[in-house]
Amino acid sequence: MSLVNDPDLKTGADAAPVFAGTGQGRTWRVAVWIVAVLAALPLVVLAVVSIFPVEADEGTSPWLHLIGTVLPGATWTTFLLMAGIGCVTAAIGVTTAWIVATCRFPGRGVLEWALLLPLAIPTYIVAYAHVEVLDFTGPVQSALRWLFGFKSAKDYWFPNPRSLPSAIFVMSLVLYPYVYMTTRAMFALQSAATIDVARTLGAGPWRVFFRVALPLARPALAVGVTLSLMECLNDIGAVEYLGVKTLTFSVYDTWLNRGSLSGAAQIACLMLAVVFLLVWAERHARRHQRFSHAASRNRPMAGYRLTGSHAALAFTACALPVLLGFVVPVSVLVDYASRRLEVLTDPGLLRAARNSLVFAFAAAGLTVGIGLVLAYAVRLNPTRTVRALARASSVGYAVPGAVLAVGILLPLTYLDNRLNEATALIFGTGAGLVLVSSGVGLIYAYVVRFLAVSIGSIESGLSKISLHLDMAARTLGRTAEQSLVEIHLPLLRPVLVSAGLLVFVDAMKELPATLLLRPFNVETLATWVYVQASREAIGDAAPAALAIVLVGLMPLLVLSRIGRTSERRGARWRAAAAAESNG
């Protein structure tokens, strides 16, 4: 029997460390400390700058100015936006997850993975397409004027596509898959015995959902809503285009338009407080998670078989979010791009595409490498300190890109100035802003922000490799590094590729950090789309937007493949269980 697949062998944190206490173990612990310090540095800088401003605003404290002018409106708007998105994403995600997980109807197999498609489109691209469709000159209002003979906007009422309710609607269409993924997995894991008991007591489908299934899925719902709210807090392109002045937009506006880096840092600290509150709320909601799902050996639910009007209603309920959140925006982009094919040869667009690939590949490689170091260090030294440092290193995923950008620019600028002074002293001429102008700050932000994606994937892969392989390697005289190269890397190759792909796609789509940290006169596909949309040239932005969407589809294809594999395994398990019960 293979050691890797032996169920009797302990893996990961359940077994004693192999190299702990050795010189090799200490080397990996030092690496974890270095990564944790670098990941925490932007947050420490933010706290220091918010307390000790780096510029004097005419003798007035930036806090007093912000409290009197910016913060009240921006905070209230951010609260309303997050509350609306939380409610709408929960409603769409839970409803579609319950229908797909528990009902059988024609088209369910397609909708099961199609409901993930909106994740491939960044919120700012959906916002641009949404305004193009619903604006006064768009097809919807033009059709209304043609049908009813209206001559101007004064003759009829139509919702303003650039407003807070519009932002809630548009962003929810993109973010609901976070809730859908987590709650669907929980619904699928729930035992049929639990549902059967409720049915035996006379509970119908609606009562089973509200009294049994939904309370059991509450921890998963909390996770999904928290993820969607964090993405909402990170957004800058959609809210600016839709005229919604949130805290994220205030960071950008205060820094670049008002020239107050200290004020931007103070707003960023307020956003960090909101993020920590969200994380606390999510952890609080999951405090009883050990009671929220059934054991893996329980019999899965057979599901409700729908026909006729019920099947049509279920299909419509699941298809509508896909239509509005993916099909319509992509159709708008394809239409504009087909009419502006000459943009594909624009030198600026080609440079933006090249820059996006360079930055994303660099970030993906570094993030996967650092994630491997952290995950392997935890495997070698599964102590409380090392685990805490690894978790602290991945906190950047919860921090909005604009907040990270403020915390990264100051230390990089300081290092650039010291380097410039040193080169001027040695060579007689300064080196200039080498770090800032080379894109190092942008890659740094990508790595800190997406390190959690890499660590999670690699730790999951390492947990499936028996520690007895490490013991055998040490018996044969291999060091920890040799064991990593000769044993773990070959086994982890699919996991590393998958983690790198996820980071690559996230880096391609990231807008706030890219806007604030990109070198001067350097565009990426994300900033190209943002700049073109800012001057209302959606046609010029469409090819780059489509390229981002196509890249965003890659991890969804991987997820759908994994889902189909899991479903086939589940079907085999159910068939085996049925044969055993009949035998």
XYZ file of C-alpha atoms in Angstrom:
583
model
C 0.000 0.000 0.000
C 1.258 3.512 -0.801
C 2.259 5.557 2.211
C 0.573 8.640 0.748
C -2.803 6.938 0.591
C -2.574 4.956 3.831
C -5.549 6.110 5.954
C -3.935 4.816 9.130
C -0.983 7.157 8.868
C -1.255 10.601 10.406
C -0.647 13.620 8.229
C -0.079 17.342 8.662
C -0.592 18.702 12.166
C -1.836 15.365 13.550
C 1.658 13.848 13.576
C 4.838 14.819 15.380
C 7.163 17.202 13.483
C 10.106 15.560 11.777
C 12.724 18.327 11.691
C 11.552 20.420 14.673
C 14.359 21.389 16.999
C 17.041 20.857 14.366
C 19.033 23.552 12.615
C 16.886 23.020 9.557
C 13.734 23.655 11.576
C 15.180 26.886 12.965
C 15.984 28.115 9.439
C 12.387 27.678 8.357
C 11.150 29.402 11.530
C 13.328 32.425 10.719
C 11.822 32.487 7.210
C 8.321 32.543 8.702
C 9.264 35.462 10.950
C 10.648 37.438 7.988
C 7.512 36.878 5.899
C 5.230 37.779 8.807
C 7.120 41.037 9.433
C 6.996 42.025 5.752
C 3.291 41.203 5.560
C 2.508 43.212 8.687
C 4.725 46.175 7.758
C 2.093 48.056 5.690
C -0.425 47.857 8.544
C 2.139 49.058 11.084
C 3.075 51.954 8.800
C -0.584 52.912 8.485
C -1.010 53.051 12.240
C 2.133 55.148 12.704
C 1.309 57.612 9.918
C -2.269 58.050 11.101
C -0.974 59.002 14.568
C 2.062 61.022 13.436
C 1.176 62.798 10.149
C 3.948 63.067 7.581
C 2.815 66.437 6.288
C 1.495 69.548 7.973
C -1.943 70.543 6.753
C -1.631 74.231 7.590
C -1.372 73.452 11.292
C -4.662 71.572 11.342
C -4.970 67.922 12.284
C -6.045 65.820 9.295
C -8.399 63.925 11.600
C -10.342 67.091 12.440
C -10.668 68.009 8.778
C -11.751 64.500 7.782
C -14.285 64.199 10.610
C -15.805 67.504 9.636
C -15.971 66.960 5.872
C -15.273 63.483 4.481
C -15.833 60.732 7.039
C -19.508 61.188 8.024
C -20.862 60.919 4.477
C -18.360 58.304 3.299
C -18.890 56.108 6.363
C -22.680 56.239 6.107
C -22.602 55.525 2.378
C -20.224 52.596 2.926
C -22.497 51.197 5.641
C -25.581 51.427 3.418
C -23.732 49.846 0.485
C -22.437 46.957 2.587
C -25.813 46.389 4.265
C -27.578 46.289 0.916
C -25.010 43.997 -0.686
C -25.051 41.696 2.346
C -28.834 41.289 2.145
C -29.029 40.889 -1.650
C -26.091 38.479 -1.972
C -27.474 36.384 0.886
C -30.907 36.229 -0.755
C -29.580 35.317 -4.218
C -26.831 32.987 -3.010
C -28.913 31.012 -0.521
C -31.910 30.687 -2.845
C -29.918 29.438 -5.818
C -27.767 27.166 -3.624
C -30.826 25.525 -2.058
C -32.527 24.999 -5.414
C -29.429 23.514 -7.050
C -28.478 21.368 -4.055
C -31.905 19.913 -3.269
C -33.963 20.001 -6.471
C -33.736 18.008 -9.691
C -34.999 19.727 -12.849
C -33.952 20.086 -16.515
C -30.919 22.342 -16.902
C -29.734 21.948 -13.312
C -26.369 20.486 -14.356
C -25.557 23.540 -16.480
C -26.763 26.074 -13.928
C -24.792 24.389 -11.164
C -21.505 25.694 -12.599
C -22.958 28.634 -14.582
C -23.943 30.329 -11.315
C -20.203 30.802 -10.679
C -19.619 32.709 -13.926
C -20.136 36.241 -12.517
C -16.980 35.732 -10.440
C -15.006 35.959 -13.687
C -16.039 39.593 -14.203
C -14.681 42.352 -11.936
C -17.337 44.580 -10.417
C -16.117 47.675 -12.249
C -16.585 46.014 -15.663
C -20.147 44.972 -14.803
C -20.821 48.541 -13.639
C -19.655 49.956 -16.978
C -21.855 47.528 -18.932
C -24.797 48.151 -16.599
C -24.726 51.897 -17.207
C -24.422 51.382 -20.961
C -27.568 49.221 -20.938
C -29.698 51.334 -18.559
C -28.524 54.874 -19.349
C -30.766 57.351 -21.186
C -29.193 56.465 -24.537
C -29.059 52.752 -23.752
C -31.257 50.049 -25.288
C -33.685 49.748 -22.338
C -34.725 53.409 -22.113
C -34.607 53.781 -25.904
C -37.043 50.868 -26.212
C -39.359 52.432 -23.618
C -39.436 55.751 -25.473
C -40.118 53.962 -28.770
C -42.903 51.791 -27.332
C -44.782 54.507 -25.427
C -43.911 57.553 -27.502
C -41.983 59.382 -24.801
C -39.957 62.326 -26.077
C -37.614 63.051 -23.132
C -36.707 61.881 -19.652
C -39.296 64.283 -18.205
C -42.100 62.213 -19.710
C -41.389 59.092 -17.631
C -39.605 57.870 -14.534
C -36.662 55.473 -14.697
C -34.212 54.445 -11.931
C -30.948 56.336 -12.000
C -28.250 53.850 -13.094
C -25.616 55.944 -11.278
C -26.833 55.753 -7.686
C -26.445 53.822 -4.434
C -29.330 51.379 -5.129
C -27.854 50.732 -8.560
C -24.434 50.037 -7.006
C -26.003 47.564 -4.571
C -27.787 45.777 -7.414
C -24.789 45.655 -9.758
C -22.195 44.592 -7.205
C -24.505 41.956 -5.735
C -24.817 40.341 -9.166
C -21.042 39.818 -9.137
C -20.529 38.923 -5.469
C -23.403 36.495 -4.773
C -21.307 33.448 -5.924
C -19.322 33.698 -2.671
C -22.529 32.947 -0.754
C -23.649 30.412 -3.359
C -20.431 28.374 -3.126
C -20.294 28.176 0.663
C -23.997 27.523 1.318
C -24.366 25.057 -1.567
C -21.545 22.968 -0.120
C -23.235 23.020 3.281
C -26.654 22.094 1.856
C -25.076 19.218 -0.082
C -23.393 17.882 3.086
C -26.526 17.923 5.197
C -27.760 14.468 6.079
C -30.907 13.066 4.529
C -31.808 11.688 7.956
C -32.208 15.239 9.313
C -34.475 16.230 6.443
C -36.427 12.957 6.633
C -37.191 13.545 10.308
C -38.594 16.974 9.483
C -40.693 15.512 6.655
C -41.978 12.755 8.946
C -43.156 15.441 11.363
C -45.182 17.012 8.555
C -42.831 19.790 7.456
C -43.130 20.848 3.816
C -40.242 22.021 1.621
C -40.454 25.660 2.756
C -40.608 24.759 6.428
C -37.722 22.299 6.038
C -35.684 25.085 4.446
C -36.388 27.786 7.039
C -36.503 25.620 10.175
C -33.841 22.983 9.446
C -31.554 23.593 6.463
C -30.976 27.354 6.796
C -30.077 27.326 10.518
C -27.606 24.486 9.876
C -26.052 26.461 7.012
C -25.704 29.689 9.004
C -21.908 29.389 9.485
C -21.413 28.921 5.729
C -23.731 31.863 5.062
C -21.653 34.032 7.410
C -18.460 33.104 5.562
C -19.949 33.843 2.134
C -21.462 37.185 3.139
C -18.208 38.241 4.835
C -16.215 37.471 1.682
C -18.646 39.459 -0.462
C -18.506 42.431 1.930
C -14.704 42.409 1.907
C -14.734 42.492 -1.886
C -17.272 45.319 -1.723
C -14.973 47.265 0.603
C -12.068 46.714 -1.795
C -13.872 48.069 -4.859
C -13.076 51.487 -6.249
C -13.834 51.350 -9.980
C -17.539 50.490 -9.722
C -18.379 52.869 -6.872
C -16.597 55.803 -8.509
C -18.256 55.173 -11.879
C -21.679 54.844 -10.253
C -21.211 58.028 -8.209
C -21.057 56.351 -4.776
C -18.443 57.948 -2.502
C -17.335 55.185 -0.143
C -14.372 55.023 2.232
C -12.292 53.320 -0.469
C -12.953 56.148 -2.900
C -12.143 58.644 -0.124
C -8.692 57.053 0.338
C -8.000 57.475 -3.374
C -9.423 61.003 -3.489
C -7.677 62.202 -0.319
C -4.301 60.866 -1.434
C -4.182 61.794 -5.124
C -6.601 64.695 -5.476
C -6.152 66.438 -2.108
C -2.480 65.552 -1.616
C -2.848 64.354 1.979
C -1.156 61.007 2.525
C -1.753 61.230 6.279
C -5.459 61.763 5.699
C -5.553 58.766 3.369
C -3.762 56.679 6.022
C -6.296 57.696 8.649
C -9.232 56.740 6.429
C -7.442 53.469 5.667
C -7.184 52.775 9.409
C -10.925 53.277 9.709
C -11.419 50.775 6.885
C -9.162 48.324 8.721
C -11.405 48.655 11.760
C -14.385 47.774 9.552
C -12.510 44.744 8.168
C -11.615 43.497 11.650
C -15.236 43.962 12.689
C -16.336 41.846 9.731
C -13.820 39.127 10.587
C -14.967 39.136 14.211
C -18.619 38.922 13.167
C -17.847 35.995 10.854
C -15.912 34.148 13.577
C -18.711 34.867 16.068
C -21.294 33.431 13.673
C -19.170 30.280 13.269
C -18.509 29.728 16.977
C -20.917 26.733 16.992
C -19.840 25.381 13.620
C -19.075 21.969 15.057
C -22.849 21.485 15.320
C -23.685 22.853 11.893
C -23.085 19.938 9.566
C -23.544 16.240 9.474
C -20.864 13.634 9.364
C -19.499 12.674 6.002
C -20.841 9.137 6.291
C -24.469 10.244 6.532
C -26.752 9.436 3.634
C -27.040 12.406 1.222
C -30.426 13.911 0.387
C -32.277 12.429 -2.571
C -33.676 15.848 -3.516
C -37.032 17.100 -4.793
C -37.837 16.206 -8.389
C -39.531 19.180 -10.103
C -41.643 19.114 -13.249
C -43.821 21.507 -15.206
C -44.234 25.026 -13.850
C -42.199 24.274 -10.726
C -39.226 23.196 -12.844
C -39.597 26.303 -15.030
C -39.719 28.546 -11.962
C -36.612 26.922 -10.448
C -34.734 27.235 -13.737
C -35.706 30.914 -14.067
C -34.683 31.714 -10.484
C -31.220 30.239 -11.075
C -30.768 31.507 -14.629
C -31.689 35.143 -13.926
C -28.564 35.966 -11.841
C -26.373 34.370 -14.535
C -28.163 36.345 -17.248
C -27.863 39.706 -15.481
C -24.467 39.142 -13.886
C -22.623 37.526 -16.792
C -24.480 37.143 -20.089
C -25.667 40.757 -20.416
C -22.321 42.408 -19.472
C -20.351 40.063 -21.734
C -22.802 40.667 -24.583
C -22.334 44.423 -24.209
C -18.552 44.047 -24.239
C -18.614 41.749 -27.267
C -20.860 44.193 -29.130
C -18.588 47.169 -28.434
C -15.401 45.217 -29.105
C -16.701 43.938 -32.460
C -17.217 47.545 -33.550
C -13.773 48.665 -32.374
C -11.487 45.906 -33.627
C -8.818 48.459 -34.509
C -8.252 49.000 -30.782
C -6.689 45.532 -30.632
C -3.612 46.881 -32.412
C -3.359 50.008 -30.247
C 0.243 50.159 -28.921
C -1.020 51.401 -25.562
C -3.324 48.410 -25.161
C -0.581 45.990 -26.163
C 1.783 47.540 -23.608
C -0.933 47.332 -20.970
C -1.453 43.640 -21.743
C 2.281 42.989 -21.541
C 2.548 44.847 -18.230
C -0.395 42.905 -16.803
C 1.200 39.600 -17.750
C 4.585 40.572 -16.308
C 3.196 41.831 -12.996
C 0.719 38.947 -12.634
C 3.294 36.248 -13.450
C 5.825 37.783 -11.057
C 3.250 38.056 -8.302
C 1.997 34.495 -8.877
C 5.517 33.034 -8.782
C 6.538 34.919 -5.648
C 3.259 34.273 -3.865
C 3.358 30.540 -4.529
C 7.015 30.360 -3.495
C 6.401 32.244 -0.240
C 3.235 30.266 0.423
C 5.204 27.047 -0.006
C 7.810 28.273 2.483
C 5.146 29.115 5.070
C 3.141 25.921 4.613
C 6.270 23.729 4.725
C 7.560 25.582 7.793
C 4.279 24.852 9.573
C 4.642 21.195 8.571
C 8.165 21.049 9.965
C 7.377 23.091 13.106
C 3.641 22.858 13.909
C 4.019 24.972 17.057
C 1.525 27.568 18.159
C 3.941 30.414 17.374
C 4.715 29.261 13.832
C 1.033 28.689 13.089
C 0.135 32.127 14.437
C 2.829 33.761 12.301
C 1.607 31.919 9.198
C -1.948 33.079 9.857
C -0.724 36.634 10.418
C 1.099 36.517 7.083
C -2.161 35.793 5.279
C -4.151 38.654 6.830
C -3.573 40.773 3.728
C -6.420 39.047 1.881
C -8.852 40.790 4.203
C -7.225 44.200 3.669
C -8.537 46.328 0.773
C -6.039 47.071 -1.987
C -6.215 50.826 -1.434
C -5.350 50.368 2.232
C -2.332 48.206 1.402
C -1.176 50.725 -1.181
C -1.035 53.525 1.376
C 0.913 51.365 3.820
C 3.386 50.174 1.172
C 4.229 53.449 -0.537
C 5.742 55.154 2.509
C 8.403 52.551 3.403
C 9.304 52.096 -0.267
C 9.655 55.844 -0.720
C 11.836 56.024 2.388
C 14.085 53.229 1.078
C 14.246 54.906 -2.335
C 15.336 58.198 -0.771
C 18.065 56.505 1.286
C 19.226 54.587 -1.793
C 19.248 57.782 -3.816
C 21.362 59.529 -1.177
C 23.808 56.607 -1.047
C 24.293 56.450 -4.827
C 24.689 60.227 -4.986
C 27.365 60.046 -2.317
C 29.219 57.143 -3.957
C 28.783 57.811 -7.676
C 27.981 61.523 -7.694
C 24.499 61.031 -9.131
C 21.287 59.765 -7.592
C 19.593 56.536 -8.680
C 16.103 58.034 -8.538
C 13.010 56.269 -7.218
C 14.134 52.777 -8.225
C 11.713 50.730 -6.130
C 8.613 52.819 -6.781
C 9.244 53.283 -10.497
C 10.084 49.623 -11.147
C 6.785 48.164 -9.952
C 8.292 46.528 -6.857
C 5.624 48.171 -4.690
C 2.827 46.838 -6.893
C 4.165 43.266 -6.800
C 4.656 43.613 -3.037
C 0.982 44.575 -2.700
C -0.140 41.643 -4.854
C 1.906 39.178 -2.796
C 0.650 40.465 0.565
C -2.958 40.635 -0.602
C -3.142 37.195 -2.232
C -0.772 35.202 -0.014
C -3.727 33.642 1.812
C -4.894 32.026 -1.452
C -1.514 30.368 -1.914
C -1.091 29.253 1.710
C -4.562 27.721 1.883
C -4.118 25.683 -1.286
C -0.613 24.447 -0.413
C -1.477 23.560 3.190
C -4.425 21.543 1.897
C -2.123 19.689 -0.485
C 0.548 19.041 2.149
C -2.040 17.680 4.584
C -2.669 14.813 2.159
C 1.003 13.741 2.168
C 1.912 11.383 5.000
C 4.615 12.535 7.384
C 5.977 9.001 7.232
C 7.479 9.991 3.892
C 9.404 12.755 5.682
C 10.545 10.258 8.301
C 11.707 7.813 5.656
C 13.606 10.616 3.882
C 15.341 11.644 7.096
C 16.266 8.011 7.782
C 17.936 7.965 4.365
C 19.944 11.068 5.265
C 17.889 13.674 3.401
C 17.625 17.199 4.771
C 14.364 19.118 4.983
C 15.229 20.967 1.784
C 16.094 17.755 -0.056
C 12.838 16.172 1.122
C 10.945 19.173 -0.203
C 12.599 18.989 -3.625
C 12.598 15.218 -4.063
C 9.277 14.258 -2.422
C 6.886 17.107 -1.838
C 7.312 19.267 -4.936
C 6.528 16.424 -7.375
C 3.433 15.505 -5.345
C 2.384 19.144 -4.981
C 2.805 20.117 -8.632
C -0.979 20.251 -9.411
C -1.628 22.189 -6.203
C 1.123 24.713 -6.953
C -0.157 25.240 -10.497
C -3.708 25.727 -9.219
C -2.586 28.212 -6.534
C -0.471 30.109 -9.058
C -3.425 30.302 -11.448
C -5.702 31.741 -8.764
C -3.154 34.388 -7.772
C -2.437 35.224 -11.423
C -6.128 35.850 -12.132
C -6.630 37.909 -8.969
C -3.608 40.057 -9.836
C -4.897 40.626 -13.372
C -8.240 41.885 -12.000
C -6.946 43.935 -9.050
C -7.661 47.644 -9.594
C -7.335 49.747 -6.375
C -3.757 48.740 -5.500
C -2.752 48.906 -9.169
C -4.119 52.427 -9.567
C -2.212 53.717 -6.563
C 1.093 51.814 -6.908
C 1.688 51.437 -10.655
C 4.810 53.189 -11.934
C 4.335 56.524 -13.651
C 2.975 56.217 -17.227
C 2.532 52.441 -16.842
C -0.866 50.928 -17.584
C -2.236 47.439 -17.017
C -5.383 45.955 -18.518
C -7.326 46.864 -15.361
C -6.155 50.480 -15.324
C -6.608 50.728 -19.106
C -10.271 49.761 -18.705
C -10.629 52.195 -15.802
C -9.079 55.120 -17.680
C -11.107 54.526 -20.854
C -14.350 54.170 -18.894
C -13.558 57.343 -16.937
C -13.659 59.289 -20.206
C -16.813 57.409 -21.300
C -14.955 55.493 -24.042
C -16.467 52.083 -23.266
C -15.800 50.930 -26.821
C -12.061 51.422 -26.346
C -12.226 49.647 -22.977
C -14.196 46.638 -24.254
C -11.298 44.555 -25.718
C -9.230 44.850 -22.532
C -12.295 44.120 -20.414
C -13.012 40.982 -22.437
C -9.423 39.847 -21.993
C -9.790 40.186 -18.203
C -13.051 38.215 -18.314
C -11.462 35.408 -20.356
C -8.580 35.184 -17.879
C -11.073 35.157 -15.012
C -12.827 32.136 -16.501
C -9.761 29.912 -16.072
C -10.097 29.191 -12.335
C -13.838 28.684 -12.766
C -13.126 25.944 -15.289
C -10.825 24.341 -12.718
C -13.521 24.630 -10.038
C -16.159 23.108 -12.291
C -13.822 20.221 -13.122
C -13.170 19.605 -9.437
C -16.897 19.778 -8.772
C -17.679 17.215 -11.463
C -14.978 14.900 -10.080
C -16.408 15.205 -6.569
C -19.911 14.575 -7.871
C -18.773 11.403 -9.665
C -17.104 10.206 -6.483
C -20.278 10.971 -4.542
C -22.348 9.047 -7.058
C -20.026 6.045 -6.723
C -20.230 6.289 -2.940
C -24.035 6.402 -3.015
C -24.149 3.438 -5.372
C -21.835 1.474 -3.089
C -23.869 2.419 -0.031
C -27.085 1.365 -1.742
C -25.576 -1.977 -2.801
C -24.345 -2.565 0.752
C -27.756 -1.816 2.251
C -29.506 -4.082 -0.272
C -26.968 -6.837 0.314
